[in-house]
XYZ file of C-alpha atoms in Angstrom:
240
model
C 0.000 0.000 0.000
C 1.196 3.524 -0.841
C 0.940 6.438 1.592
C 0.916 9.958 0.151
C 0.838 13.196 2.126
C -0.277 16.596 0.855
C 0.595 19.409 3.261
C -1.343 22.496 2.228
C -1.717 25.971 3.663
C -4.947 25.126 5.495
C -5.225 21.343 5.795
C -2.897 18.369 5.696
C -4.093 15.207 3.951
C -3.010 11.592 3.992
C -4.186 9.142 1.332
C -3.669 5.384 1.217
C -3.630 3.734 -2.209
C -3.795 -0.004 -2.697
C -2.967 -1.656 -6.009
C -5.814 -1.312 -8.492
C -7.941 0.737 -6.079
C -10.737 2.834 -7.544
C -10.588 5.340 -4.672
C -8.006 5.992 -1.945
C -8.646 6.134 1.784
C -8.285 9.831 2.629
C -7.781 11.488 6.026
C -7.597 15.240 6.750
C -5.835 16.804 9.734
C -4.896 20.284 10.950
C -1.382 18.888 11.453
C 0.131 15.452 10.817
C 2.314 14.113 13.621
C 4.045 10.884 14.653
C 1.035 9.625 16.624
C -1.086 9.730 13.466
C 1.575 7.941 11.428
C 2.144 5.259 14.057
C -1.583 4.512 14.122
C -1.797 4.226 10.336
C 1.306 2.034 10.100
C -0.180 -0.280 12.722
C -3.440 -0.548 10.750
C -2.139 -0.852 7.188
C 0.727 -2.562 5.418
C 2.439 0.543 4.032
C 5.367 -0.047 1.694
C 6.046 3.289 -0.057
C 5.502 6.929 0.830
C 5.876 10.460 -0.537
C 5.199 14.038 0.640
C 4.191 17.222 -1.150
C 4.393 20.328 1.026
C 3.649 24.010 0.429
C 4.039 24.753 4.147
C 6.513 23.616 6.793
C 6.816 19.861 7.185
C 7.840 18.292 10.486
C 11.290 16.684 9.915
C 10.243 13.916 12.297
C 7.472 12.935 9.886
C 9.933 12.561 7.010
C 12.351 10.653 9.256
C 9.600 8.275 10.363
C 8.541 7.560 6.780
C 12.147 7.034 5.702
C 12.646 4.527 8.527
C 9.397 2.578 8.177
C 8.792 2.647 4.415
C 10.455 3.244 1.081
C 10.221 7.044 1.185
C 10.619 8.976 -2.056
C 11.970 12.512 -1.683
C 9.783 14.491 -4.110
C 11.228 17.473 -5.987
C 11.031 19.076 -9.424
C 13.991 16.849 -10.321
C 12.018 13.648 -9.664
C 11.115 11.438 -12.606
C 7.818 12.758 -13.911
C 5.365 11.558 -16.583
C 5.144 15.144 -17.867
C 7.716 17.657 -19.103
C 8.147 20.913 -17.172
C 8.311 24.026 -19.361
C 8.450 26.714 -16.673
C 10.919 29.592 -16.509
C 11.683 29.076 -12.813
C 11.073 25.378 -12.041
C 12.872 25.731 -8.708
C 10.036 28.030 -7.526
C 7.243 25.782 -8.779
C 5.133 24.417 -5.918
C 5.219 20.648 -5.545
C 1.435 20.631 -5.197
C 1.178 22.252 -8.638
C 3.439 19.590 -10.128
C 1.420 16.795 -8.505
C -1.797 18.469 -9.613
C -0.549 18.679 -13.209
C 0.532 15.031 -13.142
C -2.903 14.042 -11.846
C -4.623 16.046 -14.582
C -2.443 14.590 -17.347
C -3.019 11.085 -15.979
C -6.773 11.616 -15.932
C -6.803 12.995 -19.493
C -3.730 11.645 -21.324
C -2.891 13.159 -24.724
C -5.394 15.983 -24.116
C -5.088 19.699 -23.494
C -6.087 19.852 -19.843
C -6.596 22.787 -17.482
C -6.782 22.124 -13.753
C -8.104 24.727 -11.335
C -7.424 24.300 -7.617
C -9.896 26.263 -5.520
C -8.418 26.372 -2.034
C -6.449 28.884 0.007
C -5.341 30.186 -3.395
C -7.077 29.908 -6.744
C -4.477 28.150 -8.903
C -4.764 27.277 -12.593
C -2.325 24.836 -14.204
C -2.200 23.822 -17.856
C -0.745 20.689 -19.463
C -0.700 20.498 -23.266
C -1.693 17.427 -25.276
C 1.953 16.447 -25.731
C 2.349 16.160 -21.947
C 4.100 19.476 -21.302
C 3.362 21.550 -18.223
C 3.202 25.162 -19.398
C 2.330 27.073 -16.228
C -0.830 28.913 -15.226
C -1.931 31.512 -12.679
C -2.268 32.146 -8.934
C -4.709 34.470 -7.178
C -6.389 34.655 -3.744
C -8.968 32.001 -2.892
C -12.391 32.522 -1.308
C -11.313 32.684 2.338
C -8.342 34.918 1.573
C -10.625 37.403 -0.215
C -13.123 37.454 2.644
C -10.300 37.917 5.143
C -8.623 40.671 3.115
C -11.812 42.755 2.956
C -12.089 42.610 6.740
C -8.382 43.020 7.488
C -7.645 45.963 5.198
C -10.733 48.024 6.024
C -12.018 49.663 9.179
C -15.641 48.573 9.164
C -16.249 45.659 6.814
C -17.041 42.482 8.788
C -15.444 39.065 8.378
C -17.793 37.037 6.199
C -17.713 33.491 4.815
C -19.283 31.403 2.084
C -23.061 31.235 1.890
C -25.458 30.012 -0.793
C -26.530 32.998 -2.892
C -30.167 33.668 -3.690
C -29.617 36.857 -5.702
C -26.941 38.734 -7.623
C -27.669 41.992 -5.802
C -26.499 42.494 -2.236
C -29.218 44.103 -0.158
C -27.011 44.644 2.887
C -23.296 44.722 3.709
C -23.146 40.998 4.494
C -24.714 39.861 1.216
C -22.838 42.513 -0.750
C -19.525 41.072 0.459
C -20.649 37.485 -0.128
C -21.851 38.216 -3.656
C -18.759 40.254 -4.473
C -16.331 37.574 -3.325
C -18.165 34.437 -4.462
C -19.310 35.775 -7.830
C -15.880 37.339 -8.339
C -14.221 33.928 -7.972
C -16.802 32.256 -10.214
C -16.396 34.906 -12.932
C -12.618 34.609 -12.662
C -12.768 30.825 -13.097
C -15.114 31.125 -16.072
C -12.870 33.780 -17.615
C -9.787 31.591 -17.208
C -11.565 28.625 -18.785
C -12.828 30.722 -21.703
C -9.369 32.142 -22.426
C -7.840 28.644 -22.597
C -10.747 27.234 -24.630
C -10.244 29.985 -27.210
C -6.592 28.984 -27.565
C -6.636 25.191 -27.166
C -9.118 22.955 -28.984
C -10.873 20.186 -27.105
C -9.778 21.536 -23.732
C -10.648 19.432 -20.693
C -11.138 21.373 -17.465
C -10.863 19.925 -13.962
C -11.963 21.660 -10.774
C -10.375 20.496 -7.542
C -9.512 21.811 -4.083
C -11.276 22.416 -0.792
C -13.817 24.897 -2.203
C -14.867 22.639 -5.076
C -18.280 21.906 -3.541
C -18.967 25.611 -3.033
C -18.277 26.505 -6.653
C -18.910 23.673 -9.097
C -22.696 24.091 -9.340
C -22.349 27.775 -10.228
C -19.804 27.449 -13.045
C -21.415 27.453 -16.489
C -18.494 25.883 -18.348
C -18.205 22.103 -18.621
C -15.904 20.921 -15.845
C -14.863 17.623 -14.298
C -14.789 17.485 -10.497
C -11.765 15.746 -8.959
C -11.481 16.606 -5.245
C -8.290 14.591 -4.629
C -6.381 15.330 -7.818
C -3.117 16.261 -6.051
C -3.214 12.982 -4.114
C -3.697 10.971 -7.316
C -0.824 12.847 -8.916
C 1.410 12.160 -5.924
C 0.604 8.463 -6.090
C 1.497 8.411 -9.789
C 4.850 10.105 -9.030
C 5.470 7.643 -6.203
C 4.859 4.696 -8.511
C 7.276 6.058 -11.100
C 10.034 6.845 -8.583
C 9.450 4.011 -6.110
């Protein structure tokens, strides 16, 4: 069984993949520690492991995995099933690489755009010949809500809510509509710009805010909530 860890800005995820599995076993934690790993290793026969981190990773976690499994140190220099065509690959987030690998694995030999809706709104594009070209990064839903509150004197801290109208009738709904619709329009604009340039584009929506957004997006999208984890498992298989 493979163990993959995705350490994000908000949550940390562990996924367990068995050979030929149709879906991994996924756990989410505020922070992964040795107690969590010891419990999982006692429950499952874990042979290989890998970590993708955009935040700080506890060195003890890496040391534990290296001692108790075949741990693959993931970097941009790892063997990948895609080519990286990025001006500064050393600055490219490992989650973006794993996300791109997952997208290209899901739609091989296709132009595929993946949009991660989480702490940040991140778009990544892989061309039909399997080349990662880059994408875009902007603030996600929570960051936009927080910024409006933090950088003003009187605007309150708001959060996601289902919208019943496109016109805010009070400060609360005005903020919610502005932030949520702004993200939706941005996603639709990104998709349209790529569709105009690349024929037969496949678009994947992933990330923690997927459920909040997918019903409101007019473009045809494929939902893949654990795309980074699938990409990490693919990288682990290639390098393990």
